[in-house]
PDB file of C-alpha atoms in Angstrom:
ATOM      1  CA  MET A  58       0.000   0.000   0.000  1.00 47.00           C
ATOM      2  CA  LEU A  59       1.233   3.470  -0.816  1.00 53.00           C
ATOM      3  CA  ASN A  60       1.761   5.894   2.014  1.00 56.00           C
ATOM      4  CA  GLY A  61       0.040   9.293   1.864  1.00 55.00           C
ATOM      5  CA  LYS A  62       3.099  11.263   0.702  1.00 59.00           C
ATOM      6  CA  LEU A  63       3.968   8.836  -2.100  1.00 52.00           C
ATOM      7  CA  LEU A  64       0.353   8.732  -3.275  1.00 53.00           C
ATOM      8  CA  SER A  65       0.285  12.533  -3.280  1.00 59.00           C
ATOM      9  CA  ASN A  66       3.478  12.622  -5.397  1.00 56.00           C
ATOM     10  CA  VAL A  67       2.095  10.051  -7.845  1.00 57.00           C
ATOM     11  CA  THR A  68      -1.166  12.007  -8.192  1.00 64.00           C
ATOM     12  CA  ALA A  69       0.706  15.286  -8.686  1.00 61.00           C
ATOM     13  CA  GLY A  70       2.921  13.664 -11.324  1.00 65.00           C
ATOM     14  CA  TYR A  71      -0.105  12.317 -13.185  1.00 70.00           C
ATOM     15  CA  CYS A  72      -1.775  15.750 -13.139  1.00 74.00           C
ATOM     16  CA  TRP A  73       1.441  17.335 -14.427  1.00 72.00           C
ATOM     17  CA  ASP A  74       1.629  14.746 -17.227  1.00 73.00           C
ATOM     18  CA  LEU A  75      -1.950  15.571 -18.267  1.00 76.00           C
ATOM     19  CA  LYS A  76      -1.272  19.314 -18.311  1.00 74.00           C
ATOM     20  CA  THR A  77       1.970  18.984 -20.276  1.00 75.00           C
ATOM     21  CA  LYS A  78       0.350  16.560 -22.743  1.00 76.00           C
ATOM     22  CA  GLU A  79      -2.258  19.212 -23.571  1.00 76.00           C
ATOM     23  CA  ARG A  80       0.516  21.737 -24.190  1.00 74.00           C
ATOM     24  CA  PHE A  81       2.647  19.385 -26.277  1.00 77.00           C
ATOM     25  CA  ASP A  82      -0.368  18.395 -28.386  1.00 82.00           C
ATOM     26  CA  ASN A  83      -1.093  22.051 -29.195  1.00 83.00           C
ATOM     27  CA  PRO A  84       1.029  23.069 -32.230  1.00 82.00           C
ATOM     28  CA  LEU A  85       1.071  26.707 -31.076  1.00 87.00           C
ATOM     29  CA  TYR A  86       3.113  25.902 -27.967  1.00 88.00           C
ATOM     30  CA  LEU A  87       6.870  26.049 -28.429  1.00 91.00           C
ATOM     31  CA  GLU A  88       8.082  23.564 -25.786  1.00 86.00           C
ATOM     32  CA  GLY A  89       7.854  20.595 -28.140  1.00 86.00           C
ATOM     33  CA  PHE A  90      10.185  22.282 -30.614  1.00 91.00           C
ATOM     34  CA  GLY A  91      12.933  22.921 -28.098  1.00 92.00           C
ATOM     35  CA  TYR A  92      16.387  21.457 -28.411  1.00 94.00           C
ATOM     36  CA  LYS A  93      19.826  22.411 -27.188  1.00 95.00           C
ATOM     37  CA  VAL A  94      22.863  22.929 -29.377  1.00 95.00           C
ATOM     38  CA  TYR A  95      24.664  25.820 -27.649  1.00 95.00           C
ATOM     39  CA  SER A  96      21.931  27.254 -25.426  1.00 95.00           C
ATOM     40  CA  GLN A  97      21.630  26.328 -21.759  1.00 93.00           C
ATOM     41  CA  ASN A  98      18.248  24.688 -22.162  1.00 93.00           C
ATOM     42  CA  ASP A  99      16.045  24.310 -25.244  1.00 94.00           C
ATOM     43  CA  GLU A 100      16.308  27.863 -26.548  1.00 96.00           C
ATOM     44  CA  ASP A 101      18.080  26.888 -29.796  1.00 97.00           C
ATOM     45  CA  GLY A 102      15.093  24.872 -30.989  1.00 96.00           C
ATOM     46  CA  ILE A 103      12.541  27.396 -29.762  1.00 96.00           C
ATOM     47  CA  ILE A 104      14.351  30.276 -31.494  1.00 97.00           C
ATOM     48  CA  HIS A 105      14.580  28.204 -34.687  1.00 97.00           C
ATOM     49  CA  GLU A 106      10.840  27.492 -34.588  1.00 96.00           C
ATOM     50  CA  ILE A 107       9.935  31.140 -33.930  1.00 97.00           C
ATOM     51  CA  LEU A 108      12.076  32.299 -36.848  1.00 97.00           C
ATOM     52  CA  LYS A 109      10.551  29.601 -39.068  1.00 97.00           C
ATOM     53  CA  ARG A 110       7.020  30.665 -38.112  1.00 96.00           C
ATOM     54  CA  ILE A 111       7.645  34.321 -38.923  1.00 96.00           C
ATOM     55  CA  GLY A 112       9.574  33.516 -42.090  1.00 97.00           C
ATOM     56  CA  VAL A 113      12.977  34.896 -41.129  1.00 96.00           C
ATOM     57  CA  SER A 114      16.055  32.950 -42.198  1.00 94.00           C
ATOM     58  CA  SER A 115      18.832  35.506 -41.713  1.00 95.00           C
ATOM     59  CA  GLY A 116      19.461  38.710 -39.843  1.00 96.00           C
ATOM     60  CA  ARG A 117      21.238  40.313 -36.929  1.00 96.00           C
ATOM     61  CA  PHE A 118      21.009  39.606 -33.227  1.00 97.00           C
ATOM     62  CA  ILE A 119      21.954  41.222 -29.933  1.00 97.00           C
ATOM     63  CA  GLU A 120      22.384  39.256 -26.723  1.00 98.00           C
ATOM     64  CA  PHE A 121      23.332  40.519 -23.260  1.00 96.00           C
ATOM     65  CA  GLY A 122      25.144  38.480 -20.631  1.00 96.00           C
ATOM     66  CA  VAL A 123      26.637  35.651 -22.698  1.00 97.00           C
ATOM     67  CA  GLN A 124      29.472  34.802 -20.304  1.00 96.00           C
ATOM     68  CA  ASP A 125      32.085  33.077 -22.504  1.00 97.00           C
ATOM     69  CA  GLY A 126      29.593  32.649 -25.382  1.00 96.00           C
ATOM     70  CA  LEU A 127      29.674  28.866 -25.438  1.00 96.00           C
ATOM     71  CA  GLU A 128      26.194  28.520 -23.900  1.00 95.00           C
ATOM     72  CA  SER A 129      24.296  31.428 -25.358  1.00 96.00           C
ATOM     73  CA  ASN A 130      20.969  31.780 -27.121  1.00 96.00           C
ATOM     74  CA  THR A 131      22.500  33.233 -30.287  1.00 98.00           C
ATOM     75  CA  HIS A 132      25.666  31.124 -30.680  1.00 97.00           C
ATOM     76  CA  CYS A 133      23.804  28.718 -32.981  1.00 97.00           C
ATOM     77  CA  LEU A 134      22.673  31.642 -35.168  1.00 97.00           C
ATOM     78  CA  LEU A 135      26.339  32.358 -35.949  1.00 97.00           C
ATOM     79  CA  HIS A 136      26.526  28.930 -37.574  1.00 95.00           C
ATOM     80  CA  TYR A 137      23.493  29.787 -39.709  1.00 95.00           C
ATOM     81  CA  GLY A 138      25.284  32.876 -41.030  1.00 96.00           C
ATOM     82  CA  TRP A 139      23.666  35.506 -38.839  1.00 97.00           C
ATOM     83  CA  SER A 140      25.719  38.401 -37.515  1.00 97.00           C
ATOM     84  CA  GLY A 141      25.344  40.191 -34.248  1.00 97.00           C
ATOM     85  CA  MET A 142      26.614  41.653 -31.048  1.00 98.00           C
ATOM     86  CA  TRP A 143      27.249  40.120 -27.662  1.00 98.00           C
ATOM     87  CA  ILE A 144      27.359  42.457 -24.679  1.00 98.00           C
ATOM     88  CA  GLU A 145      29.087  41.061 -21.607  1.00 98.00           C
ATOM     89  CA  GLY A 146      29.922  42.907 -18.397  1.00 97.00           C
ATOM     90  CA  SER A 147      32.859  40.735 -17.351  1.00 98.00           C
ATOM     91  CA  LYS A 148      36.217  41.604 -18.910  1.00 98.00           C
ATOM     92  CA  ARG A 149      37.413  38.066 -18.188  1.00 98.00           C
ATOM     93  CA  TYR A 150      34.509  36.592 -20.183  1.00 98.00           C
ATOM     94  CA  CYS A 151      35.000  39.104 -23.012  1.00 98.00           C
ATOM     95  CA  ASP A 152      38.658  38.102 -23.249  1.00 98.00           C
ATOM     96  CA  ALA A 153      37.603  34.430 -23.429  1.00 98.00           C
ATOM     97  CA  ILE A 154      35.094  35.224 -26.192  1.00 98.00           C
ATOM     98  CA  LYS A 155      37.759  37.081 -28.148  1.00 98.00           C
ATOM     99  CA  ARG A 156      40.015  34.007 -27.982  1.00 98.00           C
ATOM    100  CA  LYS A 157      37.349  31.390 -28.720  1.00 97.00           C
ATOM    101  CA  PHE A 158      35.471  33.329 -31.397  1.00 98.00           C
ATOM    102  CA  HIS A 159      38.452  35.043 -33.020  1.00 97.00           C
ATOM    103  CA  HIS A 160      37.489  34.013 -36.568  1.00 97.00           C
ATOM    104  CA  VAL A 161      33.892  35.348 -36.521  1.00 97.00           C
ATOM    105  CA  ILE A 162      35.023  38.521 -34.765  1.00 98.00           C
ATOM    106  CA  GLN A 163      37.846  39.052 -37.263  1.00 98.00           C
ATOM    107  CA  CYS A 164      35.520  38.660 -40.273  1.00 97.00           C
ATOM    108  CA  GLY A 165      32.992  41.094 -38.761  1.00 96.00           C
ATOM    109  CA  GLN A 166      30.235  38.576 -38.125  1.00 98.00           C
ATOM    110  CA  LEU A 167      30.357  39.065 -34.335  1.00 98.00           C
ATOM    111  CA  LYS A 168      30.971  42.210 -32.324  1.00 98.00           C
ATOM    112  CA  VAL A 169      31.819  41.845 -28.621  1.00 98.00           C
ATOM    113  CA  VAL A 170      31.240  44.723 -26.233  1.00 98.00           C
ATOM    114  CA  ASN A 171      32.483  44.753 -22.649  1.00 98.00           C
ATOM    115  CA  ALA A 172      29.821  46.778 -20.823  1.00 98.00           C
ATOM    116  CA  TYR A 173      27.078  46.549 -18.266  1.00 97.00           C
ATOM    117  CA  VAL A 174      23.799  47.585 -19.882  1.00 96.00           C
ATOM    118  CA  ASP A 175      21.362  49.929 -18.181  1.00 96.00           C
ATOM    119  CA  LYS A 176      18.637  52.330 -19.262  1.00 95.00           C
ATOM    120  CA  ASN A 177      21.137  55.186 -19.512  1.00 96.00           C
ATOM    121  CA  ASN A 178      23.635  53.526 -21.862  1.00 96.00           C
ATOM    122  CA  ILE A 179      21.756  50.983 -23.973  1.00 95.00           C
ATOM    123  CA  ASN A 180      20.981  53.310 -26.891  1.00 94.00           C
ATOM    124  CA  GLU A 181      24.552  54.584 -26.921  1.00 95.00           C
ATOM    125  CA  ILE A 182      25.953  51.029 -26.973  1.00 96.00           C
ATOM    126  CA  PHE A 183      23.669  50.121 -29.886  1.00 96.00           C
ATOM    127  CA  THR A 184      24.506  53.282 -31.853  1.00 95.00           C
ATOM    128  CA  GLU A 185      28.270  53.074 -31.276  1.00 95.00           C
ATOM    129  CA  ASN A 186      28.269  49.509 -32.565  1.00 95.00           C
ATOM    130  CA  GLY A 187      26.092  49.948 -35.637  1.00 93.00           C
ATOM    131  CA  PHE A 188      22.820  48.607 -34.270  1.00 91.00           C
ATOM    132  CA  SER A 189      20.725  51.762 -34.127  1.00 84.00           C
ATOM    133  CA  ASP A 190      18.867  51.441 -37.462  1.00 67.00           C
ATOM    134  CA  THR A 191      15.658  49.496 -36.863  1.00 56.00           C
ATOM    135  CA  ARG A 192      14.149  50.220 -40.284  1.00 53.00           C
ATOM    136  CA  GLY A 193      15.854  47.204 -41.803  1.00 49.00           C
ATOM    137  CA  GLY A 194      13.839  44.648 -39.833  1.00 45.00           C
ATOM    138  CA  VAL A 195      15.387  41.969 -37.702  1.00 40.00           C
TER     139      VAL A 195
END
């Protein structure tokens, strides 16, 4: 016989399975499309699905707080030919990015900015690094 706590856990697990099944069966939900290549969780797959749904196959990105860049949400986009900017507050991490991503930085595909972003400097960081024109889309 199951004790009360175990039975409660089994019931909670079953309820969770029912709720997640409804979400996974709905094609509008993104969780089922998630997969990890370079992101920390399933963001690579979710980003890919969002871009597919809106019909965007190339463009530019900006990501803040990428640490050394190896587990970031836009690292995979570099491999698809996108260009962009990573903004990282730690000089140590920026130095690591510059070593590990030397080729894409050198060819101009990736710009790395060592700064902490706040409401007072974000527009300046974008403008100084060529990301102030929003008329061109993504």
